[in-house]
Short mmCIF file of C-alpha atoms and ligand atoms in Angstrom, two decimals:
data_model
loop_
_atom_site.label_atom_id
_atom_site.label_comp_id
_atom_site.label_asym_id
_atom_site.label_seq_id
_atom_site.Cartn_x
_atom_site.Cartn_y
_atom_site.Cartn_z
CA MET A 1313 -31.02 -38.98 -10.14
CA ARG A 1314 -27.56 -40.11 -10.44
CA PRO A 1315 -25.26 -37.09 -9.42
CA HIS A 1316 -24.32 -36.89 -13.29
CA VAL A 1317 -27.85 -36.42 -14.15
CA LEU A 1318 -28.60 -33.53 -11.84
CA LEU A 1319 -25.27 -31.84 -13.16
CA ALA A 1320 -26.19 -32.00 -16.45
CA LEU A 1321 -29.29 -30.25 -15.89
CA LEU A 1322 -27.65 -27.26 -14.12
CA PRO A 1323 -26.15 -24.84 -16.32
CA PHE A 1324 -22.63 -24.70 -17.24
CA ALA A 1325 -21.74 -21.32 -16.14
CA ALA A 1326 -23.55 -22.51 -12.80
CA VAL A 1327 -21.23 -25.50 -12.79
CA ALA A 1328 -17.69 -24.04 -13.31
CA ASP A 1329 -18.82 -21.07 -10.78
CA ASP A 1330 -19.22 -23.79 -7.94
CA ALA A 1331 -16.03 -25.12 -9.30
CA VAL A 1332 -13.94 -22.07 -8.86
CA LEU A 1333 -15.66 -21.39 -5.35
CA ASP A 1334 -14.66 -24.80 -4.02
CA ARG A 1335 -11.07 -23.90 -5.24
CA VAL A 1336 -11.05 -20.94 -2.87
CA ALA A 1337 -12.40 -23.10 -0.17
CA ALA A 1338 -9.82 -25.59 -0.55
CA HIS A 1339 -7.24 -23.12 0.15
CA ALA A 1340 -8.97 -21.12 2.53
CA GLU A 1341 -7.61 -22.37 5.64
CA ARG A 1342 -3.77 -22.20 4.37
CA PHE A 1343 -4.48 -18.27 3.52
CA GLY A 1344 -6.50 -17.11 6.47
CA ALA A 1345 -3.17 -18.69 8.37
CA ILE A 1346 -1.01 -16.60 6.03
CA SER A 1347 -2.80 -13.54 6.71
CA ARG A 1348 -2.63 -14.13 10.85
CA GLN A 1349 1.25 -14.64 10.50
CA ILE A 1350 1.45 -11.52 8.52
CA TRP A 1351 -0.85 -9.83 11.22
CA GLU A 1352 1.20 -11.09 13.97
CA THR A 1353 4.09 -9.54 12.09
CA PRO A 1354 3.12 -6.07 11.27
CA GLU A 1355 6.06 -4.37 9.08
CA LEU A 1356 5.67 -0.56 7.72
CA GLY A 1357 6.11 -0.15 4.31
CA PHE A 1358 9.22 -0.73 2.07
CA HIS A 1359 9.98 -3.19 4.95
CA GLU A 1360 7.44 -5.95 4.64
CA GLN A 1361 10.36 -8.26 4.49
CA LYS A 1362 8.73 -11.06 6.24
CA SER A 1363 5.25 -10.63 5.03
CA SER A 1364 6.11 -10.18 1.29
CA ALA A 1365 8.56 -13.44 1.31
CA LEU A 1366 5.00 -15.58 3.15
CA LEU A 1367 3.23 -14.33 0.01
CA ARG A 1368 5.84 -14.79 -2.62
CA ASP A 1369 6.94 -18.28 -1.67
CA GLU A 1370 3.55 -19.28 -1.24
CA LEU A 1371 2.69 -18.34 -4.70
CA ARG A 1372 5.64 -19.77 -5.97
CA ALA A 1373 4.95 -22.93 -4.03
CA ASN A 1374 1.59 -22.99 -6.25
CA GLY A 1375 3.33 -22.88 -9.55
CA PHE A 1376 3.83 -19.38 -10.25
CA THR A 1377 7.06 -17.84 -11.71
CA ILE A 1378 8.22 -14.93 -9.49
CA ALA A 1379 9.83 -11.73 -10.45
CA ASP A 1380 11.36 -10.74 -7.18
CA ALA A 1381 12.39 -6.97 -6.11
CA VAL A 1382 10.73 -5.50 -9.07
CA ALA A 1383 11.11 -1.41 -9.66
CA GLY A 1384 14.25 -1.04 -7.39
CA MET A 1385 12.12 -2.33 -4.28
CA PRO A 1386 13.25 -5.22 -2.38
CA THR A 1387 9.64 -6.18 -1.26
CA ALA A 1388 7.64 -5.57 -4.64
CA PHE A 1389 7.13 -8.68 -6.78
CA THR A 1390 4.79 -10.08 -9.51
CA ALA A 1391 3.96 -13.89 -9.27
CA SER A 1392 2.44 -14.86 -12.95
CA TRP A 1393 0.99 -17.99 -14.04
CA GLY A 1394 -0.03 -19.00 -17.70
CA SER A 1395 1.22 -17.08 -20.69
CA GLY A 1396 0.26 -15.01 -23.14
CA LYS A 1397 -3.20 -13.06 -23.47
CA PRO A 1398 -5.11 -11.85 -21.37
CA VAL A 1399 -3.83 -10.53 -18.89
CA ILE A 1400 -5.73 -10.32 -15.60
CA GLY A 1401 -3.85 -8.95 -12.87
CA ILE A 1402 -4.82 -8.72 -9.15
CA LEU A 1403 -3.11 -6.48 -6.79
CA GLY A 1404 -1.84 -7.34 -3.14
CA GLU A 1405 -0.95 -5.08 -0.34
CA PHE A 1406 0.57 -6.08 2.82
CA ASP A 1407 2.03 -2.97 4.86
CA ALA A 1408 1.19 -1.97 8.57
CA LEU A 1409 0.62 1.19 10.29
CA PRO A 1410 2.62 2.65 12.83
CA GLY A 1411 1.41 2.87 16.37
CA LEU A 1412 -1.71 0.59 15.68
CA SER A 1413 -0.23 -2.53 17.31
CA GLN A 1414 -3.30 -4.39 18.91
CA LYS A 1415 -4.07 -7.88 20.21
CA ASP A 1416 -7.29 -9.58 18.77
CA VAL A 1417 -9.25 -8.73 21.59
CA PRO A 1418 -12.68 -6.28 21.57
CA THR A 1419 -11.05 -3.48 23.68
CA GLN A 1420 -7.94 -1.34 22.65
CA ASP A 1421 -4.98 -3.45 24.13
CA PRO A 1422 -1.59 -2.86 22.31
CA ILE A 1423 0.71 -5.91 21.81
CA ALA A 1424 3.61 -3.73 21.80
CA ALA A 1425 2.52 0.18 22.58
CA GLY A 1426 3.47 2.52 20.18
CA ALA A 1427 4.37 -0.78 17.76
CA PRO A 1428 3.13 -0.91 14.00
CA GLY A 1429 -0.13 -2.82 13.57
CA HIS A 1430 -2.54 -3.67 10.67
CA GLY A 1431 -5.15 -0.98 10.72
CA CYS A 1432 -5.93 -1.15 7.46
CA GLY A 1433 -6.30 -4.78 7.28
CA HIS A 1434 -3.27 -5.40 4.47
CA ASN A 1435 -2.56 -8.78 5.70
CA LEU A 1436 -5.89 -9.91 4.70
CA LEU A 1437 -5.76 -7.97 1.61
CA GLY A 1438 -2.64 -9.46 0.57
CA SER A 1439 -3.43 -12.91 1.50
CA GLY A 1440 -7.37 -12.77 0.25
CA ALA A 1441 -5.69 -11.37 -3.41
CA ALA A 1442 -3.12 -14.27 -3.28
CA LEU A 1443 -5.94 -16.91 -2.98
CA ALA A 1444 -7.79 -15.94 -5.36
CA ALA A 1445 -4.74 -15.99 -7.67
CA VAL A 1446 -4.17 -19.71 -6.87
CA ALA A 1447 -7.91 -20.80 -7.54
CA VAL A 1448 -8.08 -18.80 -10.75
CA LYS A 1449 -4.83 -20.80 -11.80
CA GLU A 1450 -6.34 -24.00 -10.69
CA GLU A 1451 -9.42 -23.39 -12.96
CA MET A 1452 -7.41 -22.06 -16.00
CA GLN A 1453 -5.36 -25.37 -15.43
CA ALA A 1454 -8.43 -27.78 -15.25
CA ARG A 1455 -10.10 -25.86 -17.94
CA GLY A 1456 -7.12 -24.96 -20.14
CA LEU A 1457 -8.25 -21.57 -20.30
CA LYS A 1458 -5.38 -19.35 -21.96
CA GLY A 1459 -4.13 -16.45 -20.57
CA THR A 1460 -1.88 -14.97 -17.53
CA ILE A 1461 -2.89 -14.58 -14.15
CA ARG A 1462 -0.69 -12.15 -12.03
CA TYR A 1463 -0.74 -11.20 -8.80
CA TYR A 1464 1.07 -7.91 -7.76
CA GLY A 1465 2.77 -7.56 -4.69
CA THR A 1466 2.92 -4.02 -3.94
CA PRO A 1467 4.76 -2.54 -0.94
CA ALA A 1468 3.84 1.09 1.28
CA GLU A 1469 0.41 1.62 0.02
CA GLU A 1470 0.60 3.72 3.25
CA GLY A 1471 2.91 6.02 2.06
CA GLY A 1472 5.54 5.91 -0.22
CA GLY A 1473 3.37 4.38 -3.20
CA GLY A 1474 4.94 1.21 -4.59
CA LYS A 1475 2.32 1.03 -7.57
CA ILE A 1476 3.36 4.16 -8.85
CA TYR A 1477 6.96 2.80 -9.11
CA MET A 1478 5.60 -0.62 -10.61
CA ILE A 1479 3.67 1.73 -13.31
CA HIS A 1480 6.74 3.40 -14.45
CA ALA A 1481 8.62 0.28 -14.64
CA GLY A 1482 6.32 -1.03 -17.23
CA LEU A 1483 5.09 -3.92 -15.02
CA PHE A 1484 1.43 -2.73 -15.84
CA ARG A 1485 2.08 -2.37 -19.62
CA ASP A 1486 0.51 -5.65 -20.93
CA VAL A 1487 -2.29 -6.10 -18.51
CA ASP A 1488 -5.41 -5.98 -19.83
CA VAL A 1489 -7.70 -5.66 -16.35
CA VAL A 1490 -6.77 -5.10 -12.68
CA LEU A 1491 -9.00 -6.16 -9.92
CA THR A 1492 -8.44 -5.43 -6.16
CA TRP A 1493 -10.23 -5.54 -2.81
CA HIS A 1494 -9.85 -3.48 0.18
CA PRO A 1495 -11.05 -4.77 3.81
CA GLY A 1496 -14.21 -2.65 5.01
CA ASP A 1497 -17.14 -2.90 7.12
CA ALA A 1498 -19.93 -3.95 4.39
CA ASN A 1499 -19.32 -6.15 1.27
CA ALA A 1500 -20.27 -3.67 -1.61
CA VAL A 1501 -19.47 -3.27 -4.99
CA ASN A 1502 -20.02 0.36 -6.51
CA LEU A 1503 -18.77 3.43 -8.89
CA ARG A 1504 -16.98 5.47 -5.80
CA SER A 1505 -13.91 7.01 -6.55
CA SER A 1506 -11.21 7.94 -3.79
CA LEU A 1507 -9.33 11.13 -3.24
CA ALA A 1508 -6.54 12.39 -4.90
CA ASN A 1509 -3.48 13.40 -2.33
CA ASN A 1510 -0.78 15.36 -2.69
CA GLY A 1511 2.00 15.43 0.21
CA ALA A 1512 5.23 17.07 0.76
CA LYS A 1513 8.10 17.68 3.55
CA PHE A 1514 8.44 21.40 3.90
CA ARG A 1515 11.81 22.25 5.59
CA PHE A 1516 12.34 25.51 6.99
CA TYR A 1517 16.10 26.20 7.82
CA GLY A 1518 16.81 29.46 10.14
CA ILE A 1519 19.82 30.66 12.28
CA ALA A 1520 20.41 29.02 16.07
CA SER A 1521 21.19 31.31 18.65
CA HIS A 1522 20.54 31.74 22.36
CA ALA A 1523 17.06 31.96 22.97
CA ALA A 1524 17.58 34.54 26.26
CA ALA A 1525 21.07 35.70 25.55
CA ALA A 1526 20.72 36.75 21.79
CA PRO A 1527 17.77 36.03 20.64
CA GLU A 1528 18.24 38.86 17.87
CA LYS A 1529 20.85 36.77 16.23
CA GLY A 1530 18.55 34.07 15.45
CA ARG A 1531 15.88 33.27 12.86
CA SER A 1532 13.68 30.84 13.96
CA ALA A 1533 13.01 27.80 11.74
CA LEU A 1534 10.08 26.80 13.69
CA ASP A 1535 8.63 30.23 13.16
CA GLY A 1536 8.64 29.56 9.58
CA ALA A 1537 6.53 26.76 9.73
CA LEU A 1538 4.12 27.70 12.27
CA LEU A 1539 3.68 31.20 10.32
CA MET A 1540 2.93 28.74 6.67
CA LEU A 1541 0.62 26.70 9.19
CA HIS A 1542 -1.54 29.75 10.08
CA ALA A 1543 -1.28 30.56 6.34
CA ILE A 1544 -2.94 27.44 5.62
CA GLU A 1545 -5.37 27.75 8.64
CA MET A 1546 -6.64 31.00 6.78
CA LEU A 1547 -6.73 29.31 2.97
CA ARG A 1548 -8.96 26.38 4.71
CA GLU A 1549 -11.78 29.19 4.49
CA HIS A 1550 -11.10 29.49 0.77
CA VAL A 1551 -10.98 26.07 -1.09
CA PRO A 1552 -13.69 23.68 -2.18
CA GLN A 1553 -15.82 22.33 0.25
CA GLU A 1554 -14.42 18.66 -0.42
CA THR A 1555 -10.84 19.84 0.22
CA ARG A 1556 -8.86 17.93 2.88
CA MET A 1557 -5.54 19.71 4.45
CA HIS A 1558 -3.81 17.57 7.16
CA TYR A 1559 -0.36 18.32 8.80
CA ILE A 1560 2.37 17.60 11.53
CA ILE A 1561 5.01 19.26 12.54
CA SER A 1562 7.45 16.27 12.39
CA ASN A 1563 10.36 18.35 13.57
CA GLY A 1564 9.78 21.58 16.17
CA GLY A 1565 13.28 21.88 16.83
CA SER A 1566 15.23 20.56 19.73
CA ALA A 1567 15.68 22.95 22.84
CA ALA A 1568 13.19 25.60 24.10
CA ASN A 1569 16.70 27.80 25.07
CA VAL A 1570 17.78 27.22 21.68
CA VAL A 1571 16.02 29.34 18.33
CA PRO A 1572 15.51 26.48 15.94
CA ALA A 1573 17.54 26.40 12.99
CA PHE A 1574 15.40 23.43 11.66
CA SER A 1575 11.92 22.69 11.32
CA GLU A 1576 9.71 20.42 9.30
CA VAL A 1577 6.17 20.01 8.63
CA THR A 1578 4.81 17.07 7.10
CA LEU A 1579 1.53 18.09 5.10
CA VAL A 1580 -1.11 16.24 3.18
CA ALA A 1581 -3.80 18.05 1.00
CA ARG A 1582 -6.48 16.18 -1.03
CA HIS A 1583 -9.70 16.59 -3.50
CA PRO A 1584 -11.79 14.19 -5.53
CA ASP A 1585 -10.37 15.79 -8.68
CA THR A 1586 -6.66 15.91 -9.52
CA PRO A 1587 -6.51 19.27 -11.90
CA THR A 1588 -8.37 21.30 -8.74
CA LEU A 1589 -6.20 19.82 -6.16
CA GLU A 1590 -2.83 21.13 -8.48
CA GLY A 1591 -4.83 24.28 -7.95
CA ILE A 1592 -5.03 23.88 -4.34
CA TRP A 1593 -0.95 23.06 -4.67
CA GLU A 1594 0.09 25.88 -5.98
CA ARG A 1595 -1.73 28.11 -3.24
CA ILE A 1596 -0.25 26.24 -0.28
CA LEU A 1597 3.42 26.34 -1.65
CA LYS A 1598 3.07 30.17 -1.24
CA CYS A 1599 1.72 29.73 2.13
CA ALA A 1600 5.06 27.88 2.75
CA GLN A 1601 7.08 30.69 0.96
CA ALA A 1602 5.35 33.49 2.98
CA GLY A 1603 6.17 31.83 6.01
CA ALA A 1604 9.89 31.86 5.36
CA LEU A 1605 10.01 35.34 3.96
CA ALA A 1606 8.57 36.93 6.84
CA THR A 1607 11.03 35.11 9.16
CA GLU A 1608 13.96 35.38 7.24
CA THR A 1609 14.28 31.55 6.67
CA ARG A 1610 14.45 29.10 3.96
CA VAL A 1611 11.91 26.51 3.01
CA GLU A 1612 12.61 23.40 0.58
CA VAL A 1613 9.97 21.11 -0.28
CA GLU A 1614 10.35 17.80 -0.95
CA GLN A 1615 7.72 15.56 -2.49
CA SER A 1616 6.11 12.77 -0.78
CA THR A 1617 2.73 10.89 -1.61
CA ASN A 1618 1.29 11.70 -4.82
CA TYR A 1619 -1.68 9.51 -5.22
CA ALA A 1620 -4.59 10.27 -8.12
CA ASN A 1621 -8.16 9.82 -7.72
CA THR A 1622 -9.66 6.28 -8.23
CA LEU A 1623 -11.05 5.80 -12.14
CA PRO A 1624 -14.34 3.70 -11.64
CA ASN A 1625 -15.28 1.14 -14.52
CA ASP A 1626 -18.73 0.76 -14.73
CA ALA A 1627 -18.56 -2.76 -17.10
CA LEU A 1628 -16.02 -4.34 -14.34
CA SER A 1629 -18.62 -2.63 -11.51
CA ALA A 1630 -21.41 -4.46 -13.10
CA LEU A 1631 -19.10 -7.91 -13.70
CA VAL A 1632 -17.75 -7.98 -10.06
CA GLY A 1633 -20.98 -7.13 -8.59
CA ARG A 1634 -23.01 -10.25 -10.09
CA ASN A 1635 -19.61 -12.18 -8.94
CA MET A 1636 -20.00 -10.82 -5.28
CA ARG A 1637 -23.80 -11.53 -5.31
CA LYS A 1638 -23.07 -15.03 -6.23
CA ALA A 1639 -20.02 -15.34 -3.87
CA GLY A 1640 -22.36 -14.22 -0.94
CA GLY A 1641 -22.26 -12.60 2.36
CA TYR A 1642 -21.51 -14.95 5.90
CA GLU A 1643 -23.01 -15.09 8.99
CA TYR A 1644 -21.39 -14.57 12.46
CA SER A 1645 -20.62 -17.31 14.97
CA ALA A 1646 -22.14 -17.08 18.07
CA ASP A 1647 -18.29 -15.92 19.55
CA GLU A 1648 -18.01 -13.72 16.59
CA ARG A 1649 -21.49 -12.16 17.21
CA ARG A 1650 -20.32 -11.58 20.88
CA PHE A 1651 -16.88 -9.89 19.95
CA ALA A 1652 -18.69 -7.58 17.32
CA GLY A 1653 -21.23 -6.66 20.00
CA GLU A 1654 -18.30 -5.50 22.47
CA ILE A 1655 -16.33 -3.82 19.38
CA ARG A 1656 -19.73 -1.61 18.60
CA LYS A 1657 -19.99 -0.56 22.00
CA SER A 1658 -16.41 0.88 21.74
CA PHE A 1659 -17.73 3.43 19.24
CA SER A 1660 -21.22 5.00 18.61
CA ALA A 1661 -22.91 3.54 15.86
CA ALA A 1662 -25.34 6.27 14.75
CA ARG A 1663 -27.64 3.70 13.05
CA GLU A 1664 -27.98 0.16 12.23
CA LEU A 1665 -25.69 -0.93 9.19
CA PRO A 1666 -26.15 -3.66 7.06
CA GLY A 1667 -24.37 -6.55 8.11
CA PRO A 1668 -21.88 -9.07 6.75
CA ASP A 1669 -24.45 -11.27 5.45
CA LYS A 1670 -25.63 -8.50 3.01
CA VAL A 1671 -24.16 -7.97 -0.31
CA LEU A 1672 -24.55 -4.40 -1.49
CA THR A 1673 -24.43 -3.57 -5.02
CA ASP A 1674 -25.47 -0.80 -7.22
CA ALA A 1675 -24.32 2.29 -9.16
CA SER A 1676 -23.79 4.78 -6.60
CA GLU A 1677 -20.92 7.60 -7.73
CA GLY A 1678 -19.06 9.82 -5.40
CA SER A 1679 -15.88 9.69 -3.26
CA VAL A 1680 -14.65 7.79 -0.32
CA SER A 1681 -12.62 10.16 1.94
CA ALA A 1682 -9.35 8.19 1.52
CA SER A 1683 -6.42 7.77 -0.86
CA SER A 1684 -4.78 4.87 -2.66
CA ASP A 1685 -1.97 4.25 -5.31
CA VAL A 1686 -4.72 1.83 -6.71
CA GLY A 1687 -6.02 5.43 -8.35
CA ASP A 1688 -2.94 5.71 -10.17
CA VAL A 1689 -3.09 1.96 -11.38
CA SER A 1690 -6.61 2.59 -12.49
CA TRP A 1691 -5.69 5.65 -14.89
CA ASN A 1692 -3.25 2.81 -16.50
CA VAL A 1693 -5.48 0.11 -16.42
CA PRO A 1694 -9.18 -1.15 -16.45
CA THR A 1695 -9.41 -1.27 -12.81
CA LEU A 1696 -11.99 -2.09 -10.36
CA SER A 1697 -11.83 -2.31 -6.54
CA PHE A 1698 -14.30 -3.06 -4.22
CA THR A 1699 -14.37 -3.69 -0.09
CA ALA A 1700 -15.63 -6.46 2.04
CA ALA A 1701 -17.07 -7.07 5.32
CA THR A 1702 -13.96 -7.67 7.00
CA TYR A 1703 -15.21 -5.58 9.94
CA THR A 1704 -18.52 -5.06 11.88
CA PRO A 1705 -20.17 -2.41 10.62
CA GLY A 1706 -19.34 1.28 11.78
CA THR A 1707 -15.42 0.38 12.23
CA ALA A 1708 -13.30 3.11 11.12
CA ALA A 1709 -10.19 2.24 9.12
CA HIS A 1710 -6.88 3.20 10.78
CA SER A 1711 -8.23 2.18 14.15
CA TRP A 1712 -7.54 -0.01 17.10
CA GLN A 1713 -10.90 -1.96 16.29
CA ALA A 1714 -9.86 -2.41 12.72
CA ALA A 1715 -6.44 -4.08 13.62
CA ALA A 1716 -8.16 -6.18 15.94
CA GLN A 1717 -10.55 -7.65 13.88
CA ALA A 1718 -7.66 -7.84 11.19
CA GLY A 1719 -6.27 -10.73 12.93
CA THR A 1720 -9.77 -12.67 13.89
CA SER A 1721 -12.07 -15.31 11.93
CA ILE A 1722 -14.46 -12.31 11.42
CA GLY A 1723 -11.44 -10.57 8.85
CA ARG A 1724 -10.96 -14.08 7.44
CA LYS A 1725 -14.53 -14.51 6.55
CA GLY A 1726 -14.29 -11.09 5.20
CA MET A 1727 -11.12 -12.43 3.54
CA LEU A 1728 -13.26 -15.40 1.49
CA VAL A 1729 -15.71 -13.03 0.41
CA ALA A 1730 -13.11 -10.94 -1.15
CA ALA A 1731 -11.37 -13.93 -2.42
CA ARG A 1732 -14.07 -15.33 -3.74
CA THR A 1733 -15.27 -12.55 -5.67
CA LEU A 1734 -12.36 -12.01 -7.07
CA ALA A 1735 -11.59 -15.50 -7.99
CA LEU A 1736 -14.99 -15.43 -10.05
CA SER A 1737 -14.44 -12.01 -11.75
CA ALA A 1738 -10.96 -13.00 -13.02
CA VAL A 1739 -12.17 -16.53 -14.66
CA ASP A 1740 -14.85 -14.52 -16.24
CA LEU A 1741 -12.66 -12.18 -17.93
CA LEU A 1742 -10.25 -14.98 -18.95
CA GLN A 1743 -13.01 -16.74 -20.59
CA ASP A 1744 -15.14 -13.97 -22.40
CA ALA A 1745 -13.09 -11.67 -24.88
CA ASN A 1746 -16.15 -9.78 -24.79
CA ALA A 1747 -16.05 -8.62 -20.95
CA ILE A 1748 -12.39 -7.18 -21.22
CA ASP A 1749 -13.47 -5.17 -24.70
CA ALA A 1750 -16.35 -3.60 -22.27
CA ALA A 1751 -14.12 -2.95 -19.57
CA LYS A 1752 -11.58 -0.80 -21.99
CA THR A 1753 -14.72 0.80 -23.17
CA ALA A 1754 -15.78 1.91 -20.10
CA PHE A 1755 -12.03 2.69 -19.08
CA ASP A 1756 -11.80 5.30 -22.12
CA LYS A 1757 -15.51 6.69 -21.58
CA ARG A 1758 -14.16 7.83 -17.99
CA LYS A 1759 -10.91 8.93 -19.25
CA ALA A 1760 -12.67 11.12 -21.74
CA GLY A 1761 -9.08 12.12 -23.43
CA ARG A 1762 -7.61 13.05 -20.11
CA THR A 1763 -3.88 11.32 -18.78
CA TRP A 1764 -2.55 9.96 -16.11
CA ALA A 1765 -0.12 12.93 -14.51
CA THR A 1766 2.18 12.34 -10.99
CA HIS A 1767 4.86 14.44 -9.26
CA ILE A 1768 6.28 11.02 -8.62
CA ALA A 1769 9.08 11.44 -12.12
CA ALA A 1770 9.47 8.14 -13.66
CA GLY A 1771 13.32 6.55 -13.09
CA SER A 1772 12.95 8.34 -9.36
CA LYS A 1773 14.29 6.35 -7.14
CA PRO A 1774 11.39 4.87 -4.12
CA PRO A 1775 11.58 6.55 -1.04
CA LEU A 1776 12.33 3.62 0.83
CA ASN A 1777 13.06 5.43 4.14
CA TYR A 1778 9.86 6.83 4.08
CA TRP A 1779 9.00 6.07 7.77
CA GLN A 1780 12.26 7.18 8.82
CA SER A 1781 11.36 10.82 10.10
CA GLU A 1782 13.86 13.40 9.19
CA SER A 1783 16.53 14.60 12.08
CA HIS A 1784 18.69 17.54 11.54
ZN1 LIG B 1387 -5.19 2.43 4.94
ZN1 LIG B 1388 -5.72 0.28 3.15
#
């Protein structure tokens, strides 16, 4: 049988899907190298100059039109190709985490102790999303598909929330559907949400004095902070079960023999439901006031990160799930199997978990115990986020194990599952107006008349110094 006869026997959709997957494969090595380069130069949120530039320049070289330093953030950009409707957005992140520096070895071994590292795999996230955008552009070009494919370079997901400022700047106003993914330990598409979170810095101001010679003249800002946190621990018993409250004392004074005139608590609270979290937050503020009242200090509250929970989208979940099954998982090579085995020894996996060859698509609901500014996007545009197996099963995010694997071929193979799934899904949406309508109907149904609310006021400046701790 001649090849073109064979092709004629296959349904058109299957041939088109193969073409999209071929386009992803053609760029896999290049974007794998970019992900590794970003991994080698981990940068904290709002300071991702090198990482952002790498992705931006690669997209520009592939014919995308760049809008640079958008929404008041030097490392935020959009890269668009095509024109008019529909507009399909793909989100990319590229920020690292403090203190998670790690070599690409299966034992804990930092490249530079205390330095940042890619413990959330955002080097893969940003690169895989960009790879998908390029493959989609080529497919649009080849088939004359109408519309726009747009990559969003979104800074500071780990704190600071770049996407919220991009929403306020109107950058999502014309978008029909947003797709994104996150590195994880399984290839999975479902209807899970994430936790809404709210965070603040509580700054206590007291009066300094000699801690031994004149303690009665002092008012301890640290006492104010400690009393607030004691109240938080008592509050913990009387909040809904799914609530999370965590904090650090980011400034506890400067010397034991000086009554601290300044102290700072950084606190984050989370709950699956935003209105419930708002109620808890009111009570947290009372804990702070109580600390200040009893110690005759003063407290100021500075709003920090505030993320919405993710709004699931039933139609997009079905479409992306279908495409992940077409995209397929992957097998470990012998070396990768050995590496994964070593990693597994470093934590006790309670049970056998599905491997990277499995694709888990279901309609399970509930909430993962994490938060993201993808949640805020999901209340403004029909959005779907999924995970791909960039880590051996059982690996926790924000760990040295995750940072290690994000720099290896295991991470890059998982990234390709994501890129294939994203590209197939975006092309489906571009060629089928009904699929976009279904996503919008599902969006309205899940919103059920509720609207997006955030503590981050429109027009406020992004906290570009988010990772610099306050000294006083
Ligand atoms: Zn993270
Ligand atoms: Zn992340």
